Amino acid sequence: MTLLDFARGPALSFAYAVFVFGVAWRLVSLLLLPRNKELSQAKPGAPSVFSAAVLGFVRHLWPQKAYLRGTLFATLNGYVFHLGLAIIVFGLAQHILVFQSLFGINWPNLPSSLISVAAVVTLASLVVALVRRLTSPVLRLISTGNDYIAWFVTTLPVITGLLAVSHLGAPYETLLAIHILSIALLLIVFPFGKLMHAFLVFLTRTGTGIFYARRGAEI
Amino acid sequence: MPDNATIGELLARQGISRRALLKYATYLASIMALPPAASVAMADALAKSHRQSVIWLSFQECTGCTESLTRSFSPNLEDIIFNLISLDYHETLQAASGEAAEAARLSAMKANKGKYVVVVDGSVSTLDGGIYSTNAGKTNLQVLKETAEDALAIISVGTCAAFGGIPHARPNPTGAVAVSDIITNKPIINISGCPPIPEAIAGTIAYLVTLGKIPELDHLGRPKSFFGESIHDRCYRRPFYDKGLFAKSFDDEGARNGWCLYEVGCKGPVTYNACATVKWNGGVSFPIQSGHGCLGCSEPNFWDKGGFYKPLPASTGENGTIVAGALVAGAAVGAASAALSRSRKNAAKEKQP
Ligand code: SF4
């Protein structure tokens, strides 16, 4: 069995299983957790739970004016690599093939040159995010190993993917295998660390929205 | 066919001029990426040398490899390769049969002890003592060991001999293995492919005869001159790959426009062979040019790599059951942990005065 056979076969199957297991575990245990009864009276004129949830989510897409000065750069940079990752993951023909093989659906791909540009920008943005984390005293203090692991397993596939498409440094089969293995690592780590925010962000931000809207607080 | 004449004399007898030999040597030298001067040296050496004794053993195979060689580019030049060698034993091509054929093999082995080349096509059955493929009352396994004993070198022609090939594919009922799994004390050249490119077979034999040495091999024992580059690196559809223009099916707009076949399962990026450069049928075409993705037939286990039409990035495992199981297990563990914290909370409540 070659490295590529291993990556495409057992490694990916294992990673998919761990990912699905972990995400199901964390989501189900969170959603079934006993919740405190809401004892307060809803403020008159408070929006419905649904609109409060949507508003809460939308409101958090951009920082409050008062905080904007300090967070503008980080917010923008965050958008850059999140959008960049989305373009790469959902726009590259090779990636769409993976979704097609898993879910049977496909969509038109973006030109490879555009993806390459997106990947380089994303990589730069991720590096900037790390530099900021390491140089800002506050951020450094509140960063844990978990944050660095999340950064590492996200950045690794971008680097290995760039190498694979540009056929740099090793034969394509080796580069592709390493790229697939780096994705497998990402999938395995995903449910158990900070990356889970990709799912939880919808719970936390909507939850906060509902909580404060009921009390008439501006967020 | 014992004959002490040199190759040059033999060719002259058949009306093949030195010019034709030179042309042939130039052709071989160029496809093997040898320096231009090598072709003259090659032609001279060829003309002077005696024919190389070759014993061709056919095991678990389909005769496609022999077909490939005998359907070589041009009849005139194809003759030449058979003049370079003295094919002392070849079940398909020899006139002799039965006892006489076996006697020819044994006498060639005796006469050219330590100097003959063994060409093998087909894999070797090993299960139950190798009884699933026998010939003249002997298993392939026995014949291979016996013939390889005093050989100069072995050329494994075709993916079956080189890596086990189709007989080796799951579930491999005959316990088929590659020649190199059995013979470990002789130089082995693998010319893989299903079938291999005839020029790769002829070129390698010519190299061995003229230069008297083994060509430079890759990590899988294949001559680098033919297997040094991937199909993808020399594919004329590569610009479409680089732009992200792919045929999504065999009869869509992309296919008609000649776009890259990656999405319909082309294995060119991970396959090393000379199809994209030397091509087939005298340089007429090759599979990708004819509209079909590369199957990866010159690579080990090409039959068991998840399917010819499954694109390279797709997982080859059967993930449905395992993922469904993981989902159920994850949800169950999640529900259990929620229930646990619920019961803890209730217990804490009861304790409160
Ligand atoms: S058709 Fe196959 S070998 Fe040619 S560029 Fe596309 S993927 Fe590569």
Coordinates of C-alpha atoms and ligand atoms in Angstrom, one line a residue:
Chain A
M1 CA 0.0 0.0 0.0
T2 CA 1.5 3.3 -1.1
L3 CA 1.2 6.5 1.0
L4 CA -1.5 7.7 -1.3
D5 CA -3.4 4.5 -1.1
F6 CA -3.2 4.8 2.7
A7 CA -4.3 8.5 2.6
R8 CA -7.2 7.9 0.3
G9 CA -8.3 4.7 2.0
P10 CA -8.0 4.0 5.7
A11 CA -6.8 7.5 6.8
L12 CA -9.7 9.3 5.3
S13 CA -12.3 6.8 6.4
F14 CA -10.9 7.0 10.0
A15 CA -10.8 10.8 9.9
Y16 CA -14.4 11.0 8.6
A17 CA -15.6 8.7 11.3
V18 CA -13.8 10.6 14.1
F19 CA -15.1 13.9 12.8
V20 CA -18.7 12.7 12.6
F21 CA -18.4 11.0 16.0
G22 CA -16.9 14.0 17.7
V23 CA -19.3 16.6 16.2
A24 CA -22.3 14.5 17.0
W25 CA -21.1 13.9 20.5
R26 CA -20.4 17.6 21.2
L27 CA -23.6 18.9 19.6
V28 CA -26.0 16.4 21.1
S29 CA -24.5 16.7 24.6
L30 CA -24.7 20.5 24.3
L31 CA -28.2 20.6 23.0
L32 CA -29.6 18.1 25.5
L33 CA -27.9 19.8 28.5
P34 CA -30.4 20.9 31.1
R35 CA -31.1 24.5 30.6
N36 CA -32.1 27.0 33.3
K37 CA -35.7 28.0 33.2
E38 CA -36.1 31.5 31.9
L39 CA -37.7 33.2 35.0
S40 CA -37.6 36.8 33.8
Q41 CA -40.6 38.5 32.1
A42 CA -39.9 39.3 28.5
K43 CA -39.6 43.1 28.1
P44 CA -42.6 44.5 26.3
G45 CA -41.9 44.9 22.6
A46 CA -39.1 42.4 22.7
P47 CA -38.6 40.6 19.3
S48 CA -39.7 37.1 18.8
V49 CA -37.1 34.4 19.6
F50 CA -36.4 33.7 16.0
S51 CA -35.8 37.3 15.0
A52 CA -33.8 37.8 18.2
A53 CA -31.6 34.9 17.2
V54 CA -31.1 36.2 13.6
L55 CA -30.5 39.7 14.8
G56 CA -28.0 38.5 17.4
F57 CA -26.1 36.6 14.8
V58 CA -26.0 39.4 12.3
R59 CA -25.1 42.0 15.0
H60 CA -22.0 40.0 15.8
L61 CA -20.8 40.0 12.3
W62 CA -19.2 43.3 12.9
P63 CA -17.8 44.8 16.1
Q64 CA -19.5 47.6 18.1
K65 CA -18.3 51.0 17.2
A66 CA -16.7 51.5 20.7
Y67 CA -14.5 48.5 20.1
L68 CA -13.9 49.0 16.4
R69 CA -10.6 50.8 16.7
G70 CA -8.9 48.0 18.6
T71 CA -10.4 45.1 16.7
L72 CA -10.8 46.4 13.1
F73 CA -7.6 44.8 11.8
A74 CA -8.2 41.5 13.5
T75 CA -11.8 41.4 12.3
L76 CA -10.8 42.2 8.7
N77 CA -8.0 39.7 8.8
G78 CA -10.4 37.1 10.2
Y79 CA -12.8 37.7 7.3
V80 CA -9.9 37.4 4.8
F81 CA -8.8 34.0 5.8
H82 CA -12.3 32.7 6.5
L83 CA -13.5 33.8 3.1
G84 CA -10.3 32.6 1.5
L85 CA -10.7 29.1 3.1
A86 CA -14.3 29.0 1.8
I87 CA -13.2 29.9 -1.7
I88 CA -10.5 27.2 -1.7
V89 CA -12.7 24.5 -0.1
F90 CA -15.8 25.1 -2.2
G91 CA -14.3 26.5 -5.4
L92 CA -11.4 24.2 -6.4
A93 CA -12.5 21.5 -8.8
Q94 CA -10.5 18.8 -7.0
H95 CA -12.4 19.7 -3.7
I96 CA -15.8 19.7 -5.3
L97 CA -15.0 16.1 -6.4
V98 CA -14.6 15.1 -2.8
F99 CA -18.0 16.6 -2.0
Q100 CA -19.5 14.9 -5.0
S101 CA -18.0 11.5 -3.9
L102 CA -19.4 12.0 -0.4
F103 CA -22.8 13.6 -1.0
G104 CA -23.4 13.1 -4.7
I105 CA -23.8 16.9 -5.4
N106 CA -21.6 19.2 -7.4
W107 CA -21.4 22.7 -8.6
P108 CA -19.2 24.7 -11.1
N109 CA -15.6 25.2 -10.0
L110 CA -13.6 28.4 -10.0
P111 CA -10.6 28.9 -12.2
S112 CA -7.5 27.3 -10.7
S113 CA -5.5 30.5 -10.9
L114 CA -8.1 32.3 -8.8
I115 CA -7.9 29.6 -6.2
S116 CA -4.1 29.8 -6.1
V117 CA -4.3 33.6 -5.5
A118 CA -6.9 32.9 -2.8
A119 CA -4.7 30.3 -1.2
V120 CA -1.6 32.6 -1.1
V121 CA -3.7 35.4 0.4
T122 CA -5.2 33.0 2.9
L123 CA -1.8 31.7 3.9
A124 CA -0.5 35.2 4.4
S125 CA -3.5 36.1 6.4
L126 CA -3.1 33.1 8.6
V127 CA 0.5 33.9 9.2
V128 CA -0.5 37.5 10.1
A129 CA -3.0 36.1 12.6
L130 CA -0.3 34.0 14.2
V131 CA 2.1 36.9 14.4
R132 CA -0.5 39.0 16.0
R133 CA -1.3 36.3 18.5
L134 CA 2.4 36.0 19.4
T135 CA 3.1 39.7 19.5
S136 CA 0.1 41.1 21.2
P137 CA 0.7 40.8 25.0
V138 CA -3.0 40.4 25.9
L139 CA -3.7 37.9 23.1
R140 CA -0.6 35.9 24.0
L141 CA -1.7 35.7 27.6
I142 CA -5.1 34.3 26.8
S143 CA -3.9 31.9 24.1
T144 CA -3.6 28.3 25.0
G145 CA -2.2 25.3 23.2
N146 CA -5.6 24.7 21.8
D147 CA -5.4 28.0 19.8
Y148 CA -2.0 27.1 18.3
I149 CA -3.2 23.6 17.4
A150 CA -6.3 25.0 15.7
W151 CA -4.0 27.4 13.7
F152 CA -1.6 24.6 12.8
V153 CA -4.1 22.1 11.6
T154 CA -5.9 24.8 9.5
T155 CA -2.7 26.2 8.0
L156 CA -1.1 22.9 7.2
P157 CA -3.6 21.8 4.5
V158 CA -3.3 25.3 2.9
I159 CA 0.5 24.8 2.6
T160 CA 0.3 21.2 1.5
G161 CA -2.5 22.0 -1.0
L162 CA -0.5 24.8 -2.6
L163 CA 2.5 22.5 -2.9
A164 CA 0.2 19.8 -4.4
V165 CA -1.3 22.0 -7.1
S166 CA 2.0 23.5 -8.0
H167 CA 3.8 20.1 -8.0
L168 CA 6.6 21.5 -5.9
G169 CA 9.2 19.6 -4.0
A170 CA 8.1 16.0 -4.5
P171 CA 6.2 13.8 -6.9
Y172 CA 2.5 14.6 -7.2
E173 CA 1.4 11.3 -5.5
T174 CA 3.5 12.1 -2.4
L175 CA 2.2 15.7 -2.3
L176 CA -1.4 14.7 -2.8
A177 CA -1.0 12.0 -0.1
I178 CA 0.5 14.5 2.4
H179 CA -2.3 17.0 1.6
I180 CA -5.0 14.4 2.2
L181 CA -3.3 13.3 5.4
S182 CA -3.2 16.9 6.6
I183 CA -6.9 17.2 5.9
A184 CA -7.4 14.0 7.9
L185 CA -5.5 15.5 10.8
L186 CA -7.8 18.6 10.6
L187 CA -10.9 16.5 10.6
I188 CA -9.7 14.4 13.6
V189 CA -8.8 17.5 15.7
F190 CA -11.8 19.5 14.6
P191 CA -14.5 18.4 17.0
F192 CA -12.3 18.4 20.1
G193 CA -10.9 21.9 20.0
K194 CA -11.5 25.5 19.0
L195 CA -12.3 24.6 15.4
M196 CA -15.7 23.4 16.7
H197 CA -16.6 27.1 16.6
A198 CA -17.6 26.5 12.9
F199 CA -20.7 24.8 14.4
L200 CA -20.9 26.4 17.8
V201 CA -20.8 30.0 16.5
F202 CA -24.4 29.5 15.4
L203 CA -25.5 28.4 18.9
T204 CA -23.5 31.0 20.9
R205 CA -24.3 34.1 18.8
T206 CA -28.0 33.3 18.4
G207 CA -28.2 32.3 22.1
T208 CA -26.7 35.5 23.2
G209 CA -29.1 37.4 20.9
I210 CA -32.1 35.7 22.4
F211 CA -30.9 36.2 25.9
Y212 CA -30.3 39.9 25.6
A213 CA -33.2 40.7 23.3
R214 CA -35.6 39.4 26.0
R215 CA -34.1 41.8 28.5
G216 CA -34.2 44.7 26.1
A217 CA -30.4 45.1 26.2
E218 CA -28.6 46.4 23.1
I219 CA -25.8 44.3 22.0
Chain B
M1 CA 18.4 -21.3 -33.8
P2 CA 22.1 -21.4 -33.2
D3 CA 23.9 -19.1 -35.6
N4 CA 27.3 -17.6 -35.0
A5 CA 26.7 -14.6 -37.4
T6 CA 26.8 -11.1 -35.9
I7 CA 23.6 -9.0 -35.9
G8 CA 25.0 -6.9 -38.7
E9 CA 25.6 -9.9 -40.9
L10 CA 22.2 -11.3 -40.1
L11 CA 20.5 -8.0 -41.0
A12 CA 22.5 -7.7 -44.2
R13 CA 21.3 -11.2 -45.1
Q14 CA 17.8 -10.1 -44.8
G15 CA 18.4 -7.0 -46.8
I16 CA 18.2 -4.6 -43.9
S17 CA 20.8 -1.9 -44.6
R18 CA 23.2 -0.3 -42.1
R19 CA 21.2 2.9 -42.8
A20 CA 18.1 1.2 -41.5
L21 CA 19.9 -0.1 -38.4
L22 CA 21.3 3.4 -37.8
K23 CA 17.8 4.9 -38.1
Y24 CA 16.5 2.3 -35.6
A25 CA 19.4 3.0 -33.2
T26 CA 18.8 6.7 -33.5
Y27 CA 15.1 6.2 -32.7
L28 CA 15.8 4.0 -29.7
A29 CA 18.5 6.4 -28.4
S30 CA 16.2 9.4 -28.7
I31 CA 13.3 7.8 -26.9
M32 CA 15.7 6.6 -24.2
A33 CA 17.1 10.2 -24.0
L34 CA 20.6 9.0 -24.7
P35 CA 23.1 11.6 -26.2
P36 CA 23.0 11.7 -30.1
A37 CA 26.5 10.2 -30.4
A38 CA 25.2 7.1 -28.6
S39 CA 23.1 6.1 -31.6
V40 CA 26.1 5.6 -33.8
A41 CA 27.9 3.7 -31.1
M42 CA 24.7 1.7 -30.5
A43 CA 24.3 0.8 -34.2
D44 CA 28.0 -0.2 -34.5
A45 CA 27.8 -2.3 -31.3
L46 CA 24.6 -3.8 -32.5
A47 CA 26.1 -4.7 -35.8
K48 CA 29.1 -6.3 -34.3
S49 CA 27.6 -8.2 -31.4
H50 CA 26.1 -11.6 -31.4
R51 CA 22.4 -12.0 -30.8
Q52 CA 21.4 -12.1 -27.2
S53 CA 19.9 -15.4 -26.1
V54 CA 16.5 -14.7 -24.7
I55 CA 14.2 -17.1 -23.0
W56 CA 10.7 -15.8 -22.8
L57 CA 8.5 -17.3 -20.1
S58 CA 4.8 -16.7 -20.1
F59 CA 3.0 -17.2 -16.9
Q60 CA -0.4 -15.9 -15.6
E61 CA -0.9 -13.5 -18.5
C62 CA -3.1 -12.6 -21.4
T63 CA -0.5 -12.5 -24.2
G64 CA -1.2 -8.8 -24.5
C65 CA 2.5 -8.0 -23.8
T66 CA 3.7 -10.2 -26.7
E67 CA 0.9 -8.8 -28.9
S68 CA 2.2 -5.3 -28.0
L69 CA 5.7 -6.1 -29.0
T70 CA 4.8 -7.9 -32.2
R71 CA 2.5 -5.1 -33.2
S72 CA 5.4 -2.7 -32.8
F73 CA 5.5 0.6 -34.8
S74 CA 6.6 -0.5 -38.3
P75 CA 7.0 -4.0 -39.5
N76 CA 10.5 -3.3 -40.9
L77 CA 11.8 -2.0 -37.7
E78 CA 10.0 -4.5 -35.6
D79 CA 11.9 -7.2 -37.4
I80 CA 15.1 -5.7 -36.2
I81 CA 14.3 -6.3 -32.5
F82 CA 13.8 -10.0 -33.4
N83 CA 17.2 -9.9 -35.1
L84 CA 18.9 -8.4 -32.0
I85 CA 17.9 -11.4 -29.9
S86 CA 17.8 -15.1 -30.4
L87 CA 14.5 -15.9 -29.0
D88 CA 15.3 -19.4 -27.9
Y89 CA 12.0 -20.1 -26.2
H90 CA 8.7 -18.3 -26.4
E91 CA 5.6 -20.4 -26.1
T92 CA 3.5 -18.2 -28.3
L93 CA 6.0 -17.4 -31.0
Q94 CA 8.1 -20.6 -31.3
A95 CA 7.3 -23.2 -33.8
A96 CA 8.3 -26.1 -31.5
S97 CA 5.9 -27.5 -29.1
G98 CA 5.7 -30.1 -26.3
E99 CA 8.9 -32.0 -25.4
A100 CA 10.9 -30.2 -28.2
A101 CA 10.0 -26.8 -26.8
E102 CA 11.1 -27.7 -23.3
A103 CA 14.3 -29.2 -24.8
A104 CA 14.9 -25.9 -26.6
R105 CA 14.7 -24.0 -23.3
L106 CA 17.0 -26.4 -21.5
S107 CA 19.6 -26.4 -24.2
A108 CA 19.6 -22.6 -24.5
M109 CA 20.1 -22.5 -20.7
K110 CA 23.0 -24.9 -21.0
A111 CA 24.6 -23.3 -24.0
N112 CA 24.4 -19.7 -22.7
K113 CA 24.8 -20.4 -19.0
G114 CA 25.2 -17.1 -17.1
K115 CA 24.7 -15.1 -20.3
Y116 CA 21.0 -15.5 -21.3
V117 CA 18.3 -13.0 -20.5
V118 CA 15.0 -14.2 -19.1
V119 CA 12.0 -12.2 -20.1
V120 CA 8.9 -12.9 -18.1
D121 CA 5.4 -11.9 -18.8
G122 CA 2.6 -12.8 -16.4
S123 CA 2.6 -13.1 -12.6
V124 CA 3.6 -16.2 -10.7
S125 CA 1.1 -18.3 -8.8
T126 CA 2.3 -19.3 -5.4
L127 CA -0.7 -20.5 -3.6
D128 CA -0.8 -24.3 -2.8
G129 CA 2.7 -24.6 -4.3
G130 CA 1.8 -22.7 -7.4
I131 CA -0.4 -25.4 -8.9
Y132 CA -2.8 -22.9 -10.5
S133 CA -0.6 -22.2 -13.4
T134 CA 1.4 -25.0 -14.9
N135 CA 3.1 -25.8 -18.1
A136 CA 4.7 -29.1 -19.3
G137 CA 3.9 -30.6 -16.0
K138 CA 5.8 -27.9 -14.0
T139 CA 4.5 -25.0 -12.1
N140 CA 5.4 -21.5 -13.2
L141 CA 7.1 -21.1 -9.9
Q142 CA 9.4 -24.1 -10.6
V143 CA 10.2 -23.0 -14.1
L144 CA 11.0 -19.5 -13.0
K145 CA 13.4 -20.6 -10.3
E146 CA 15.0 -23.1 -12.5
T147 CA 15.5 -20.7 -15.5
A148 CA 16.5 -17.7 -13.4
E149 CA 19.3 -19.7 -11.7
D150 CA 21.9 -19.1 -14.4
A151 CA 20.4 -16.0 -16.1
L152 CA 22.4 -12.8 -16.6
A153 CA 19.3 -10.7 -15.9
I154 CA 15.6 -10.8 -15.9
I155 CA 13.2 -8.5 -17.7
S156 CA 9.7 -8.5 -16.2
V157 CA 7.5 -7.4 -19.1
G158 CA 4.1 -6.1 -18.2
T159 CA 2.5 -5.1 -14.9
C160 CA 1.7 -8.8 -14.1
A161 CA 5.3 -9.8 -14.1
A162 CA 6.5 -6.5 -12.6
F163 CA 4.0 -6.0 -9.8
G164 CA 1.5 -8.9 -9.9
G165 CA -1.0 -7.1 -12.1
I166 CA -4.5 -8.3 -12.6
P167 CA -4.0 -11.8 -11.3
H168 CA -2.7 -10.2 -8.1
A169 CA -5.9 -8.0 -7.8
R170 CA -8.2 -8.7 -4.9
P171 CA -9.0 -11.4 -3.9
N172 CA -6.0 -12.9 -5.7
P173 CA -7.3 -16.5 -5.8
T174 CA -4.0 -17.9 -7.1
G175 CA -1.6 -16.2 -4.7
A176 CA -0.1 -14.3 -7.7
V177 CA 3.1 -12.4 -7.0
A178 CA 5.6 -10.4 -9.1
V179 CA 8.8 -12.0 -10.4
S180 CA 10.8 -9.8 -8.0
D181 CA 9.0 -11.4 -5.1
I182 CA 10.5 -14.8 -6.0
I183 CA 13.8 -14.0 -7.5
T184 CA 15.9 -11.7 -5.3
N185 CA 19.5 -12.5 -6.4
K186 CA 19.4 -11.3 -10.0
P187 CA 19.2 -7.9 -11.6
I188 CA 15.5 -7.4 -12.6
I189 CA 14.3 -4.7 -14.9
N190 CA 10.5 -4.0 -14.7
I191 CA 8.8 -2.8 -17.9
S192 CA 5.4 -2.3 -16.5
G193 CA 2.2 -1.4 -18.4
C194 CA -0.9 -3.3 -19.4
P195 CA 0.5 -3.9 -21.9
P196 CA 3.9 -2.1 -21.9
I197 CA 4.8 0.3 -24.7
P198 CA 6.5 -1.9 -27.4
E199 CA 9.3 0.7 -27.7
A200 CA 10.0 0.4 -24.0
I201 CA 10.4 -3.4 -24.4
A202 CA 12.5 -3.1 -27.5
G203 CA 14.5 -0.2 -26.3
T204 CA 15.4 -1.8 -23.0
I205 CA 16.4 -5.1 -24.7
A206 CA 18.5 -3.1 -27.2
Y207 CA 20.2 -1.2 -24.5
L208 CA 21.0 -4.4 -22.6
V209 CA 22.4 -6.0 -25.8
T210 CA 24.4 -3.0 -27.0
L211 CA 25.7 -1.5 -23.8
G212 CA 25.8 -4.7 -21.9
K213 CA 24.5 -3.1 -18.8
I214 CA 21.2 -2.4 -16.9
P215 CA 19.8 1.0 -17.7
E216 CA 19.2 3.4 -14.8
L217 CA 16.1 2.3 -12.9
D218 CA 13.6 4.1 -10.7
H219 CA 12.5 3.0 -7.2
L220 CA 10.2 0.4 -8.7
G221 CA 12.9 -1.1 -11.0
R222 CA 11.7 0.6 -14.2
P223 CA 14.0 2.2 -16.7
K224 CA 14.0 5.9 -16.0
S225 CA 14.2 6.7 -19.7
F226 CA 10.7 5.4 -20.1
F227 CA 9.2 5.8 -16.6
G228 CA 11.0 8.9 -15.4
E229 CA 8.1 11.3 -15.9
S230 CA 4.4 11.1 -15.1
I231 CA 1.8 11.0 -17.9
H232 CA 0.4 14.2 -16.4
D233 CA 3.7 16.1 -16.7
R234 CA 3.9 15.4 -20.4
C235 CA 0.2 15.4 -21.2
Y236 CA -1.0 17.7 -23.9
R237 CA -4.2 18.4 -21.9
R238 CA -2.2 19.8 -19.0
P239 CA -2.9 23.4 -19.8
F240 CA -6.6 22.7 -19.2
Y241 CA -5.8 21.1 -15.9
D242 CA -3.7 24.1 -14.9
K243 CA -6.6 26.4 -15.8
G244 CA -9.2 24.3 -14.0
L245 CA -11.1 23.3 -17.2
F246 CA -12.3 19.8 -16.8
A247 CA -14.6 17.4 -18.7
K248 CA -17.3 16.3 -16.2
S249 CA -18.5 13.4 -18.3
F250 CA -17.5 11.7 -21.4
D251 CA -20.0 13.4 -23.6
D252 CA -20.2 16.9 -22.3
E253 CA -19.0 20.2 -23.7
G254 CA -15.7 19.9 -21.8
A255 CA -15.0 16.4 -23.3
R256 CA -15.7 17.7 -26.8
N257 CA -13.4 20.6 -26.2
G258 CA -10.6 18.2 -25.2
W259 CA -10.4 19.5 -21.6
C260 CA -8.6 17.6 -18.8
L261 CA -9.9 14.2 -17.8
Y262 CA -9.0 14.5 -14.1
E263 CA -12.6 14.6 -13.0
V264 CA -13.6 11.5 -14.9
G265 CA -10.9 9.5 -13.1
C266 CA -7.6 10.1 -15.0
K267 CA -4.7 8.7 -13.0
G268 CA -2.1 10.4 -15.2
P269 CA -0.8 12.6 -12.3
V270 CA 0.3 9.5 -10.3
T271 CA 1.3 7.3 -13.3
Y272 CA 4.8 7.0 -14.7
N273 CA 5.1 5.9 -18.3
A274 CA 6.0 7.1 -21.7
C275 CA 2.4 7.0 -23.3
A276 CA 2.2 10.8 -23.5
T277 CA 5.5 11.1 -25.4
V278 CA 6.2 7.8 -27.3
K279 CA 2.5 7.1 -27.7
W280 CA 1.0 4.0 -29.3
N281 CA 0.8 2.5 -32.7
G282 CA 3.8 4.2 -34.1
G283 CA 3.1 7.5 -32.3
V284 CA -0.5 7.8 -33.5
S285 CA -2.3 8.3 -30.2
F286 CA -2.6 7.3 -26.5
P287 CA -5.6 6.7 -24.3
I288 CA -5.9 10.4 -23.1
Q289 CA -5.7 11.6 -26.7
S290 CA -8.5 9.2 -27.5
G291 CA -10.7 10.7 -24.9
H292 CA -10.3 8.3 -22.0
G293 CA -8.5 9.0 -18.7
C294 CA -5.3 7.1 -17.9
L295 CA -6.0 3.9 -15.9
G296 CA -2.6 4.0 -14.2
C297 CA -1.8 0.5 -15.7
S298 CA 2.0 0.8 -15.2
E299 CA 1.7 1.3 -11.4
P300 CA 1.5 -1.5 -8.8
N301 CA -2.1 -2.5 -7.8
F302 CA -3.7 -0.3 -10.4
W303 CA -6.7 -2.6 -10.4
D304 CA -7.4 -2.1 -6.7
K305 CA -7.2 1.7 -6.4
G306 CA -10.8 2.4 -5.9
G307 CA -12.0 2.4 -9.5
F308 CA -10.9 3.8 -12.8
Y309 CA -13.6 6.5 -12.9
K310 CA -13.1 7.6 -9.3
P311 CA -11.2 10.9 -9.3
L312 CA -7.9 11.0 -7.5
P313 CA -9.0 13.2 -4.5
A314 CA -12.0 11.0 -3.7
S315 CA -11.7 8.6 -0.8
T316 CA -11.5 5.0 -1.8
G317 CA -13.0 3.6 1.4
E318 CA -16.6 2.6 1.7
N319 CA -17.4 5.3 4.2
G320 CA -21.2 5.0 4.4
T321 CA -21.5 2.4 7.1
I322 CA -18.5 3.6 9.2
V323 CA -19.7 7.2 9.1
A324 CA -23.3 6.2 10.0
G325 CA -22.0 4.1 12.9
A326 CA -19.8 7.0 14.1
L327 CA -22.9 9.3 13.9
V328 CA -25.0 7.0 16.0
A329 CA -22.2 6.3 18.5
G330 CA -21.4 10.1 18.8
A331 CA -25.0 11.0 19.4
A332 CA -25.4 8.2 22.0
V333 CA -22.3 9.3 23.9
G334 CA -23.5 12.9 23.7
A335 CA -27.0 11.9 25.0
A336 CA -25.5 9.9 27.8
S337 CA -23.2 12.7 28.9
A338 CA -26.2 15.1 28.9
A339 CA -28.2 12.7 30.9
L340 CA -25.4 12.3 33.4
S341 CA -25.2 16.1 33.9
R342 CA -28.9 16.2 34.2
S343 CA -29.0 13.6 36.9
R344 CA -26.1 15.4 38.7
K345 CA -28.1 18.6 38.6
N346 CA -31.1 16.9 40.0
A347 CA -29.1 15.3 42.8
A348 CA -27.7 18.7 43.7
K349 CA -31.2 20.2 43.7
E350 CA -32.4 17.5 46.1
K351 CA -29.6 18.1 48.5
Q352 CA -30.5 21.7 48.8
P353 CA -32.4 22.4 51.9
Ligands
SF4_1 S1 -5.9 14.3 -18.8 FE1 -5.0 13.3 -17.0 S2 -2.8 13.3 -17.4 FE2 -3.7 14.8 -18.8 S3 -3.6 16.8 -17.7 FE3 -5.6 15.9 -17.2 S4 -5.2 14.7 -15.3 FE4 -3.2 15.1 -16.2

